[in-house]
Amino acid sequence: MGITEKDKELILLLCERKISIEDFKTLTKFIANKEILKELLYETKNRINEYNDNNYFEALFWRLPKILTFKEKEEIYQEFLLQKFHHEHEEMASAFQTIFNNNT
């Protein structure tokens, strides 16, 4: 299932910080799965390159509601930790270590 036009508009408002995550959740039941999340994250590449604006990637990666298995979450972190087009590397590495480090 794809993303409705209404959800696209709300995602844009969330990324532009015009609505809070609480408002977003009130206005839609949208929850990204792995495929949709990856698609949305890769769509931010041109915006980051053109405007040096990382807010969209940051909002999608950290704040957009998502439903991912532990394995899918790990795969997303690994894939986007290696990408050079965004500015979330330090935050991602720290979160990755916190979530996935099994050395206790």
CSV table of C-alpha atoms in Angstrom, one decimal:
chain,number,residue,atom,x,y,z
A,1,MET,CA,0.0,0.0,0.0
A,2,GLY,CA,1.3,3.4,-1.0
A,3,ILE,CA,1.1,6.8,0.7
A,4,THR,CA,-2.1,8.9,0.2
A,5,GLU,CA,-1.9,12.5,-0.9
A,6,LYS,CA,-3.2,13.6,2.5
A,7,ASP,CA,-0.4,11.6,4.2
A,8,LYS,CA,2.2,13.1,1.9
A,9,GLU,CA,1.1,16.5,2.8
A,10,LEU,CA,1.2,15.7,6.5
A,11,ILE,CA,4.6,14.2,6.2
A,12,LEU,CA,5.8,17.3,4.5
A,13,LEU,CA,4.3,19.5,7.3
A,14,LEU,CA,6.1,17.2,9.9
A,15,CYS,CA,9.4,17.5,8.1
A,16,GLU,CA,9.0,21.3,7.9
A,17,ARG,CA,8.2,21.4,11.6
A,18,LYS,CA,4.9,23.0,10.9
A,19,ILE,CA,3.1,20.3,12.9
A,20,SER,CA,4.3,18.3,15.9
A,21,ILE,CA,4.5,14.5,15.9
A,22,GLU,CA,1.5,14.6,18.3
A,23,ASP,CA,-0.5,16.6,15.8
A,24,PHE,CA,0.6,14.2,13.0
A,25,LYS,CA,-0.6,11.2,14.9
A,26,THR,CA,-3.9,12.9,15.6
A,27,LEU,CA,-4.4,13.7,11.9
A,28,THR,CA,-3.4,10.4,10.4
A,29,LYS,CA,-3.0,6.7,11.2
A,30,PHE,CA,0.0,6.6,8.8
A,31,ILE,CA,2.8,4.3,9.9
A,32,ALA,CA,5.8,3.7,7.6
A,33,ASN,CA,7.0,0.2,6.9
A,34,LYS,CA,10.5,-0.6,5.8
A,35,GLU,CA,10.0,-0.1,2.1
A,36,ILE,CA,8.1,3.2,2.5
A,37,LEU,CA,10.6,4.5,5.0
A,38,LYS,CA,13.5,3.7,2.7
A,39,GLU,CA,11.7,5.3,-0.3
A,40,LEU,CA,11.0,8.5,1.7
A,41,LEU,CA,14.6,8.7,3.1
A,42,TYR,CA,16.2,8.3,-0.4
A,43,GLU,CA,13.8,11.0,-1.7
A,44,THR,CA,15.5,13.5,0.6
A,45,LYS,CA,18.8,13.1,-1.1
A,46,ASN,CA,18.2,15.7,-3.8
A,47,ARG,CA,16.9,18.2,-1.3
A,48,ILE,CA,19.9,17.8,0.9
A,49,ASN,CA,22.3,18.1,-2.1
A,50,GLU,CA,20.4,21.1,-3.5
A,51,TYR,CA,19.6,23.1,-0.3
A,52,ASN,CA,21.9,21.5,2.3
A,53,ASP,CA,18.8,20.9,4.3
A,54,ASN,CA,19.0,17.8,6.5
A,55,ASN,CA,15.7,18.5,8.3
A,56,TYR,CA,13.6,16.2,6.1
A,57,PHE,CA,15.9,13.2,6.5
A,58,GLU,CA,16.2,13.9,10.3
A,59,ALA,CA,12.4,14.1,10.7
A,60,LEU,CA,11.7,11.0,8.6
A,61,PHE,CA,14.5,8.9,10.3
A,62,TRP,CA,13.8,9.8,13.9
A,63,ARG,CA,10.3,11.1,14.2
A,64,LEU,CA,8.0,9.6,11.5
A,65,PRO,CA,5.9,6.8,13.0
A,66,LYS,CA,7.1,3.4,11.7
A,67,ILE,CA,6.5,-0.3,12.2
A,68,LEU,CA,9.7,-2.2,11.8
A,69,THR,CA,10.9,-5.5,13.1
A,70,PHE,CA,14.1,-5.5,15.1
A,71,LYS,CA,15.9,-7.0,12.0
A,72,GLU,CA,14.4,-4.3,9.7
A,73,LYS,CA,15.4,-1.5,12.1
A,74,GLU,CA,19.0,-2.9,12.1
A,75,GLU,CA,19.0,-3.1,8.3
A,76,ILE,CA,17.8,0.5,8.0
A,77,TYR,CA,20.5,1.8,10.4
A,78,GLN,CA,23.2,-0.2,8.6
A,79,GLU,CA,22.1,1.0,5.2
A,80,PHE,CA,21.8,4.7,6.0
A,81,LEU,CA,24.8,4.8,8.3
A,82,LEU,CA,26.8,4.1,5.1
A,83,GLN,CA,25.1,6.8,3.0
A,84,LYS,CA,27.0,10.1,2.6
A,85,PHE,CA,24.2,12.4,1.6
A,86,HIS,CA,22.8,13.2,5.1
A,87,HIS,CA,24.2,14.6,8.3
A,88,GLU,CA,22.9,12.1,10.9
A,89,HIS,CA,25.9,9.8,11.1
A,90,GLU,CA,27.0,10.6,14.7
A,91,GLU,CA,23.4,10.3,16.0
A,92,MET,CA,22.9,7.1,14.0
A,93,ALA,CA,26.1,5.5,15.2
A,94,SER,CA,25.3,6.3,18.8
A,95,ALA,CA,21.7,5.0,18.5
A,96,PHE,CA,22.9,1.9,16.6
A,97,GLN,CA,25.4,1.1,19.4
A,98,THR,CA,22.8,1.7,22.1
A,99,ILE,CA,20.2,-0.5,20.4
A,100,PHE,CA,22.2,-3.2,18.8
A,101,ASN,CA,25.3,-3.6,20.9
A,102,ASN,CA,25.0,-7.1,22.5
A,103,ASN,CA,28.2,-6.7,24.5
A,104,THR,CA,26.9,-6.4,28.0
